[in-house]
Amino acid sequence: MDIAVINPNSSAAMTARIAQSISRYKAPATHLRVLRVETAPISIQGHFDEAACLPGLLDAVTQQERLGVDGIVVACFDDPGVGACREIATGPVIGICEAAVVFAKTVAANFSIVTTLPRSVPIVEELVVKYGAERQCRQVRAADIPVISLEEDPDRARKAVRSEIEKAIAQDRCEAIILGCAGMSDLAEELTRTCGRPVIDGCVAGLKMIEGIVGAGIVTSKAGAFDYPIGRELVGSGAGRGCVPA
Amino acid sequence: MDIAVINPNSSAAMTARIAQSISRYKAPATHLRVLRVETAPISIQGHFDEAACLPGLLDAVTQQERLGVDGIVVACFDDPGVGACREIATGPVIGICEAAVVFAKTVAANFSIVTTLPRSVPIVEELVVKYGAERQCRQVRAADIPVISLEEDPDRARKAVRSEIEKAIAQDRCEAIILGCAGMSDLAEELTRTCGRPVIDGCVAGLKMIEGIVGAGIVTSKAGAFDYPIGRELVGSGAGRGCVPA
Amino acid sequence: MDIAVINPNSSAAMTARIAQSISRYKAPATHLRVLRVETAPISIQGHFDEAACLPGLLDAVTQQERLGVDGIVVACFDDPGVGACREIATGPVIGICEAAVVFAKTVAANFSIVTTLPRSVPIVEELVVKYGAERQCRQVRAADIPVISLEEDPDRARKAVRSEIEKAIAQDRCEAIILGCAGMSDLAEELTRTCGRPVIDGCVAGLKMIEGIVGAGIVTSKAGAFDYPIGRELVGSGAGRGCVPA
Amino acid sequence: MDIAVINPNSSAAMTARIAQSISRYKAPATHLRVLRVETAPISIQGHFDEAACLPGLLDAVTQQERLGVDGIVVACFDDPGVGACREIATGPVIGICEAAVVFAKTVAANFSIVTTLPRSVPIVEELVVKYGAERQCRQVRAADIPVISLEEDPDRARKAVRSEIEKAIAQDRCEAIILGCAGMSDLAEELTRTCGRPVIDGCVAGLKMIEGIVGAGIVTSKAGAFDYPIGRELVGSGAGRGCVPA
Amino acid sequence: MDIAVINPNSSAAMTARIAQSISRYKAPATHLRVLRVETAPISIQGHFDEAACLPGLLDAVTQQERLGVDGIVVACFDDPGVGACREIATGPVIGICEAAVVFAKTVAANFSIVTTLPRSVPIVEELVVKYGAERQCRQVRAADIPVISLEEDPDRARKAVRSEIEKAIAQDRCEAIILGCAGMSDLAEELTRTCGRPVIDGCVAGLKMIEGIVGAGIVTSKAGAFDYPIGRELVGSGAGRGCVPA
Amino acid sequence: MDIAVINPNSSAAMTARIAQSISRYKAPATHLRVLRVETAPISIQGHFDEAACLPGLLDAVTQQERLGVDGIVVACFDDPGVGACREIATGPVIGICEAAVVFAKTVAANFSIVTTLPRSVPIVEELVVKYGAERQCRQVRAADIPVISLEEDPDRARKAVRSEIEKAIAQDRCEAIILGCAGMSDLAEELTRTCGRPVIDGCVAGLKMIEGIVGAGIVTSKAGAFDYPIGRELVGSGAGRGCVPA
């Protein structure tokens, strides 16, 4: 099957890291494309950045849809534009926050989330409510690092994330941790080993969820909110302008 | 005070109608600008259209902010991009769905909402949850008419809306009605008279809410989720390209 | 328009302070009456005090209704008797807790409330749920001062309130503050300046909300829960006995 | 033990009926007083009536407290003033709506409520939320009869109640019924027989709940919201003026 | 009336202690049987133990039902198997967590729960949601002691419980405490005296709730979820094998 | 990877049908075992049946765990004993209701569930709340057929299910359907074609979810509620007595 994982920001480095982290988890039969949106901000830090990435993201989804993609993962923890992507796509679409929450709820009675900047905390809290996990989510925490530091100063960033996870375990008594940024994808394995409980990366979770839904033969319902956009001509060129592989 | 009411679609006819409906409700001292987004879809019917209107909407908000606007109303019932607008704006920003819900909760123990197309019902239901009104909202209903019919076949559209309101009153036992589309703004007064209970238009509600918040000297908190966008250069030209007065 | 702001306790000093705080926020065309209920307790500190203020409050509302008032604000943060007032009144009625919560939700992703005594915390928590803001309200806090201390020892009271606000900002990571007592009305402006985020006074919020709803031409629905009381003769003299201007 | 069941309206006929219905359910050792509030409205039909009954109700509770009562039931389905009564009383206080909901949740997975007038439906719905039973409550329904008709035209009233219960069973698929008015207390036994599922009267439920809590040696917490009123002198004469036995 | 209180674990010591604690609270006319399930684990510490106790518990309930019991209390704070017991029983069945929560909500605006092991905290949190008390429950806490320590090292256990209660009062500002384990039943009276607020034992609460419901003539609804099991032959011998009196 | 799908009832026919339905959806590398619990009731129709299947189910899980299974699906729509299974298992465990709900939420804005008997409706409603999907679940419906009819009178059963789905689409305006019984697994594909929207079978959803979680390298958290049972000796023989392959 054909799966596209689209990082809706423009960072080549982050996209490469996501591609590296998740490619070894893909099913043998999965043809995986990891893409980034060249016209988008370098990182998604707030509502404005979410909005700013949308034109490129939707153009990329339109392009992938025309290429016959079977399923799509939106690889930003704010899950920007997932509803609009579902309108365009025939196959299933998932954001990495939703996927991570689903996996965490299956293997733990509760969890905390560690994201980058404090300004993203309310955005993630709202997603947690939307996904019906407010009772399982002990707390959404910020390591207080900019997204870009995950590239530019990875050691310091890793330490800040680990330190916040340790606080989450001690103070929130949480049974699992969700990494609240696609840029942390490469940290999950090591942190799982050192933290004594699942540390979940939404990029891998999203990939495996979409492989599962596609594998089950289930497509996006076109009987309501996710029906194809009415003004098809608005859907854009689908040339995937600014949409670049990892 | 300077208030901008921005219709995030590109319909000149709808924008003119909104301007006409609300201008007689403005406070004497309010300098009111009613704008539309020329680059946006002709109507907002689903998640994709919401995304498609954002670049123009945010450019318009940036322009208004530079002009020193005191408060902003986003005049589409899906409340698209309100979080991003709040990041850009210094003054308060409200969507017409939120404003209508606030006014309805103040004057009635419960209400139903009548929108245009069935595909918008889940979008509005999600907003109702977000605004904490799920216990007061009896039902979100669709008159099953395209937004554009409010311009092109106003008699038929008005009949469909009225008929759905009558069903809402009979079946939902609701004490107030909210009109679920900016394009219905001109129907509120007549329907209030004929329905025997408040029929609330979000455009007027949004204008009066923003006048009130500005009048109270309250501005948008920059201490968290609505802080100014980090990448200010991304905020766009602010030339208001495609932003056109009613 | 004619607006009555009724402080449902009997404190002349607090009523005068409310009048002073809010009068400069009123719209030019608003004829504002700030009243107190002479037969009520000197302050409202708990359920019993809420009940004790009701006969005088409802008599005052009846009187104002007969005088043709356009809208009413109940200026106690417990929002006592608002439902009963809505039955009596033709125009809109709002409590200052509801108004403050509405304004805070518009300008911030979350907020904390600072009230006076710990015994009032559960009462306010219940209101927050009723108004659908439990997800935005980080915490309801008490400065642990009696209401009357706001008159009798204003310096100490102001320090206690400010200290609790500082704790709220540090511990709750809240983006706005709501002052949980009508008697704190005069503190809002200064605290907004010093706290770096909106500090919202419900008295001003209530006044501006009611001006807005009246200005929108919206009245209380008489189609259900807020219909006029059935036993009109029970509504009392309406002589406004014990109802005294600021 | 000494239990007072206080009907907060002034109807002698209804109070007598309540006394007759519940007295055969009391424990042998219970000394039961069934009282009415002479200064209250003849029936409680809405928020205003709730407020109007409070001075007499609180005076009656003060009187009973001085007489050393062990527990109190407020026998009106709107549960008016229960918080204020809890402040005055040392022993437990319960309203009949809360008690009926507790009993229904114990013996059925869900229930519907049948009250008198439509205007009371939103009041009861709000109580159901407050008591945490919104997921078990299928629907709050009104038989559309005034409370007084239960006295003045009992045959017609009984038929209207039974008819609404039949609709609830057929349409709501509910496993139990709660009678939403103290004046329906005498109907519960017969309706339980004919309806094939529990039909619960809050007056009996309230009496048995209070006997149970008192029997468990549990009193009202004075560590917070239900501490004694601060201004004890405000609690009134406690002479029980207007408080009359059944 | 005949009431069976069934401790679904096999500890004779704990069962004896429960019997001793609650027997002085029973109504004079109550014929009380306190039983334990000999085939069950020695204590219920987690989901597996809950499942492991069920065959014996359901056999015991079947036996008691044949003996004509009027009501049943399941005396483990996880409320295991209560739904299945309700299917078997004609009379009412309650778990001690539900009963304690009901009593706490009646006498306090909020409460915290102190259980034994941290692994039980999520189980109890889920029950609190099920019983609609998530807004009143300040926190579920663990004293971090195994259940059996309540027998084997009662002094240390009592100290750990008391210490956790003190933390709950100081940090959660709770107005009442619920003891989250049947094995703590004997601690309630002393802790109530020393803690200055109700400390509620679910065993006593369960007994008094069931006496009340039985006394009200209310039985389990057989009109839905709690109808008798369809395969009656599966209900087991009802010989009460492994069911042993205290 | 090794996946066990355990039907917790004893029906050989239903187990065979599940095996047939799902085996063509498994990933090539998955070694799939479909088992039934010979000691369990022939179908799970209510809380009692859920309890009755547990000893055999847990013994089967213990056996599979010893055989080194990587993940487990509990193939009954009541999700019985999933928490207990998670304590025993190292790998992930999911029930088919949870899996179906997760998939439905990803591809549709809302859904309705069609189960067999009305008595199961409240059980499923409670699961929907537990999984945080109450806002997406339009209604839980019963086709009013016993589970066994799916074997014994498949044509009539299929017609009843289809008829209830048609009602769900017309009345609930739902965008997807979930089949609320493992025994309906073979109906999903045909119904998806005829209904114009996804009709989701939890057995396939569960299999694909577990393949995904195992494929992501995520195991059950042992840091809290799902830690291994304390009394390991209680976990049973693990001989899988009564556990029979399809």
mmCIF file of C-alpha atoms in Angstrom, chain D residues 5-179:
data_model
loop_
_atom_site.group_PDB
_atom_site.id
_atom_site.type_symbol
_atom_site.label_atom_id
_atom_site.label_comp_id
_atom_site.label_asym_id
_atom_site.label_seq_id
_atom_site.Cartn_x
_atom_site.Cartn_y
_atom_site.Cartn_z
ATOM 1 C CA VAL D 5 -39.440 16.388 55.875
ATOM 2 C CA ILE D 6 -40.145 19.956 54.840
ATOM 3 C CA ASN D 7 -42.402 20.681 51.905
ATOM 4 C CA PRO D 8 -41.226 24.155 50.916
ATOM 5 C CA ASN D 9 -44.564 25.178 49.508
ATOM 6 C CA SER D 10 -47.651 26.167 51.469
ATOM 7 C CA SER D 11 -50.119 23.589 50.248
ATOM 8 C CA ALA D 12 -51.695 21.817 53.201
ATOM 9 C CA ALA D 13 -53.255 19.221 50.923
ATOM 10 C CA MET D 14 -49.981 18.295 49.255
ATOM 11 C CA THR D 15 -48.182 18.161 52.585
ATOM 12 C CA ALA D 16 -50.816 15.856 53.990
ATOM 13 C CA ARG D 17 -50.497 13.598 50.988
ATOM 14 C CA ILE D 18 -46.726 13.468 51.311
ATOM 15 C CA ALA D 19 -47.067 12.657 55.008
ATOM 16 C CA GLN D 20 -49.490 9.866 54.253
ATOM 17 C CA SER D 21 -47.347 8.416 51.442
ATOM 18 C CA ILE D 22 -44.086 8.314 53.307
ATOM 19 C CA SER D 23 -45.047 7.614 56.870
ATOM 20 C CA ARG D 24 -45.515 3.913 56.284
ATOM 21 C CA TYR D 25 -41.966 3.704 54.902
ATOM 22 C CA LYS D 26 -40.232 5.248 57.894
ATOM 23 C CA ALA D 27 -38.118 3.085 60.163
ATOM 24 C CA PRO D 28 -39.820 2.162 63.443
ATOM 25 C CA ALA D 29 -37.409 4.263 65.496
ATOM 26 C CA THR D 30 -37.761 7.339 63.313
ATOM 27 C CA HIS D 31 -39.662 10.247 64.740
ATOM 28 C CA LEU D 32 -40.961 11.859 61.576
ATOM 29 C CA ARG D 33 -42.181 15.431 61.212
ATOM 30 C CA VAL D 34 -43.697 16.483 57.892
ATOM 31 C CA LEU D 35 -43.935 20.243 57.623
ATOM 32 C CA ARG D 36 -44.958 22.895 55.142
ATOM 33 C CA VAL D 37 -43.886 26.517 54.743
ATOM 34 C CA GLU D 38 -46.901 28.703 55.232
ATOM 35 C CA THR D 39 -45.278 31.833 53.781
ATOM 36 C CA ALA D 40 -44.257 30.072 50.576
ATOM 37 C CA PRO D 41 -46.084 29.940 47.237
ATOM 38 C CA ILE D 42 -48.816 27.308 46.957
ATOM 39 C CA SER D 43 -46.590 25.438 44.494
ATOM 40 C CA ILE D 44 -43.014 25.751 43.227
ATOM 41 C CA GLN D 45 -43.166 26.287 39.494
ATOM 42 C CA GLY D 46 -39.948 27.916 38.374
ATOM 43 C CA HIS D 47 -36.936 29.826 39.687
ATOM 44 C CA PHE D 48 -38.986 32.655 41.150
ATOM 45 C CA ASP D 49 -41.103 30.304 43.234
ATOM 46 C CA GLU D 50 -37.926 28.593 44.421
ATOM 47 C CA ALA D 51 -36.598 31.930 45.617
ATOM 48 C CA ALA D 52 -39.927 32.867 47.160
ATOM 49 C CA CYS D 53 -40.029 29.788 49.376
ATOM 50 C CA LEU D 54 -36.540 30.252 50.792
ATOM 51 C CA PRO D 55 -37.102 32.631 53.729
ATOM 52 C CA GLY D 56 -39.753 30.373 55.206
ATOM 53 C CA LEU D 57 -37.805 27.209 54.407
ATOM 54 C CA LEU D 58 -34.641 28.480 56.064
ATOM 55 C CA ASP D 59 -36.583 29.673 59.069
ATOM 56 C CA ALA D 60 -38.105 26.221 59.354
ATOM 57 C CA VAL D 61 -34.696 24.548 59.109
ATOM 58 C CA THR D 62 -33.331 26.884 61.775
ATOM 59 C CA GLN D 63 -36.229 25.958 64.011
ATOM 60 C CA GLN D 64 -35.759 22.242 63.437
ATOM 61 C CA GLU D 65 -32.030 22.562 64.055
ATOM 62 C CA ARG D 66 -32.784 24.167 67.428
ATOM 63 C CA LEU D 67 -35.164 21.340 68.208
ATOM 64 C CA GLY D 68 -32.287 18.951 67.648
ATOM 65 C CA VAL D 69 -33.408 17.357 64.384
ATOM 66 C CA ASP D 70 -31.021 14.637 63.124
ATOM 67 C CA GLY D 71 -31.651 14.977 59.415
ATOM 68 C CA ILE D 72 -33.736 16.967 56.945
ATOM 69 C CA VAL D 73 -35.429 16.257 53.619
ATOM 70 C CA VAL D 74 -36.414 19.168 51.373
ATOM 71 C CA ALA D 75 -39.510 17.806 49.663
ATOM 72 C CA CYS D 76 -39.648 19.754 46.411
ATOM 73 C CA PHE D 77 -38.185 18.260 43.227
ATOM 74 C CA ASP D 78 -36.291 21.466 42.379
ATOM 75 C CA ASP D 79 -34.207 20.889 45.522
ATOM 76 C CA PRO D 80 -34.454 24.594 46.426
ATOM 77 C CA GLY D 81 -32.093 25.987 49.014
ATOM 78 C CA VAL D 82 -30.441 22.670 49.869
ATOM 79 C CA GLY D 83 -26.979 24.253 50.045
ATOM 80 C CA ALA D 84 -28.204 26.957 52.407
ATOM 81 C CA CYS D 85 -30.022 24.371 54.545
ATOM 82 C CA ARG D 86 -26.777 22.371 54.779
ATOM 83 C CA GLU D 87 -25.015 25.434 56.168
ATOM 84 C CA ILE D 88 -27.602 25.780 58.916
ATOM 85 C CA ALA D 89 -27.969 22.111 59.780
ATOM 86 C CA THR D 90 -25.594 19.917 61.738
ATOM 87 C CA GLY D 91 -27.074 16.696 60.407
ATOM 88 C CA PRO D 92 -27.424 15.736 56.750
ATOM 89 C CA VAL D 93 -29.838 17.460 54.369
ATOM 90 C CA ILE D 94 -31.031 16.071 51.044
ATOM 91 C CA GLY D 95 -33.392 17.187 48.328
ATOM 92 C CA ILE D 96 -35.833 14.721 46.826
ATOM 93 C CA CYS D 97 -34.447 15.046 43.310
ATOM 94 C CA GLU D 98 -30.965 14.063 44.457
ATOM 95 C CA ALA D 99 -32.334 11.151 46.509
ATOM 96 C CA ALA D 100 -34.499 9.842 43.688
ATOM 97 C CA VAL D 101 -31.597 10.025 41.241
ATOM 98 C CA VAL D 102 -29.346 8.106 43.644
ATOM 99 C CA PHE D 103 -31.910 5.343 44.104
ATOM 100 C CA ALA D 104 -32.675 5.111 40.388
ATOM 101 C CA LYS D 105 -28.987 4.786 39.503
ATOM 102 C CA THR D 106 -28.659 1.911 41.943
ATOM 103 C CA VAL D 107 -31.461 -0.208 40.527
ATOM 104 C CA ALA D 108 -31.448 0.674 36.826
ATOM 105 C CA ALA D 109 -28.932 1.485 34.109
ATOM 106 C CA ASN D 110 -30.968 4.507 33.058
ATOM 107 C CA PHE D 111 -34.189 6.366 33.817
ATOM 108 C CA SER D 112 -36.469 9.130 32.637
ATOM 109 C CA ILE D 113 -38.065 11.791 34.806
ATOM 110 C CA VAL D 114 -41.679 12.934 34.501
ATOM 111 C CA THR D 115 -42.391 16.332 36.025
ATOM 112 C CA THR D 116 -45.376 18.676 35.851
ATOM 113 C CA LEU D 117 -44.846 21.817 33.742
ATOM 114 C CA PRO D 118 -42.489 22.248 30.760
ATOM 115 C CA ARG D 119 -40.944 25.305 32.387
ATOM 116 C CA SER D 120 -39.489 23.053 35.098
ATOM 117 C CA VAL D 121 -37.721 20.777 32.619
ATOM 118 C CA PRO D 122 -34.542 22.903 32.277
ATOM 119 C CA ILE D 123 -34.355 23.284 36.066
ATOM 120 C CA VAL D 124 -34.461 19.522 36.537
ATOM 121 C CA GLU D 125 -32.009 18.971 33.682
ATOM 122 C CA GLU D 126 -29.538 21.219 35.447
ATOM 123 C CA LEU D 127 -29.952 19.260 38.672
ATOM 124 C CA VAL D 128 -29.372 16.004 36.815
ATOM 125 C CA VAL D 129 -26.050 17.379 35.569
ATOM 126 C CA LYS D 130 -25.163 18.621 39.045
ATOM 127 C CA TYR D 131 -25.807 15.159 40.461
ATOM 128 C CA GLY D 132 -23.649 13.541 37.799
ATOM 129 C CA ALA D 133 -26.461 11.558 36.195
ATOM 130 C CA GLU D 134 -26.646 13.099 32.724
ATOM 131 C CA ARG D 135 -25.491 9.843 31.155
ATOM 132 C CA GLN D 136 -28.126 7.786 32.944
ATOM 133 C CA CYS D 137 -31.001 10.225 32.478
ATOM 134 C CA ARG D 138 -32.678 9.422 29.175
ATOM 135 C CA GLN D 139 -34.958 12.422 29.227
ATOM 136 C CA VAL D 140 -36.717 14.894 31.491
ATOM 137 C CA ARG D 141 -40.341 15.080 30.448
ATOM 138 C CA ALA D 142 -43.315 17.180 31.446
ATOM 139 C CA ALA D 143 -46.834 15.847 31.778
ATOM 140 C CA ASP D 144 -47.881 19.443 31.079
ATOM 141 C CA ILE D 145 -50.075 19.812 34.148
ATOM 142 C CA PRO D 146 -49.864 22.487 36.838
ATOM 143 C CA VAL D 147 -48.726 21.191 40.227
ATOM 144 C CA ILE D 148 -52.028 22.156 41.765
ATOM 145 C CA SER D 149 -53.957 19.884 39.420
ATOM 146 C CA LEU D 150 -52.518 16.974 41.391
ATOM 147 C CA GLU D 151 -54.843 18.171 44.184
ATOM 148 C CA GLU D 152 -57.712 19.662 42.296
ATOM 149 C CA ASP D 153 -58.186 17.228 39.476
ATOM 150 C CA PRO D 154 -56.295 14.125 40.594
ATOM 151 C CA ASP D 155 -57.840 11.750 38.077
ATOM 152 C CA ARG D 156 -56.887 13.861 35.098
ATOM 153 C CA ALA D 157 -53.454 14.512 36.548
ATOM 154 C CA ARG D 158 -52.828 10.833 37.193
ATOM 155 C CA LYS D 159 -53.828 10.028 33.631
ATOM 156 C CA ALA D 160 -51.488 12.677 32.233
ATOM 157 C CA VAL D 161 -48.598 11.368 34.323
ATOM 158 C CA ARG D 162 -49.274 7.778 33.355
ATOM 159 C CA SER D 163 -49.521 8.713 29.702
ATOM 160 C CA GLU D 164 -46.180 10.534 29.807
ATOM 161 C CA ILE D 165 -44.581 7.531 31.566
ATOM 162 C CA GLU D 166 -45.840 5.269 28.819
ATOM 163 C CA LYS D 167 -44.252 7.547 26.244
ATOM 164 C CA ALA D 168 -41.004 7.528 28.215
ATOM 165 C CA ILE D 169 -40.928 3.740 28.281
ATOM 166 C CA ALA D 170 -41.703 3.414 24.582
ATOM 167 C CA GLN D 171 -39.519 6.223 23.269
ATOM 168 C CA ASP D 172 -36.672 6.520 25.780
ATOM 169 C CA ARG D 173 -36.259 2.793 26.414
ATOM 170 C CA CYS D 174 -35.778 3.668 30.090
ATOM 171 C CA GLU D 175 -35.446 1.056 32.798
ATOM 172 C CA ALA D 176 -36.896 3.159 35.625
ATOM 173 C CA ILE D 177 -39.039 6.257 36.076
ATOM 174 C CA ILE D 178 -38.613 9.089 38.556
ATOM 175 C CA LEU D 179 -41.652 11.100 39.536
#
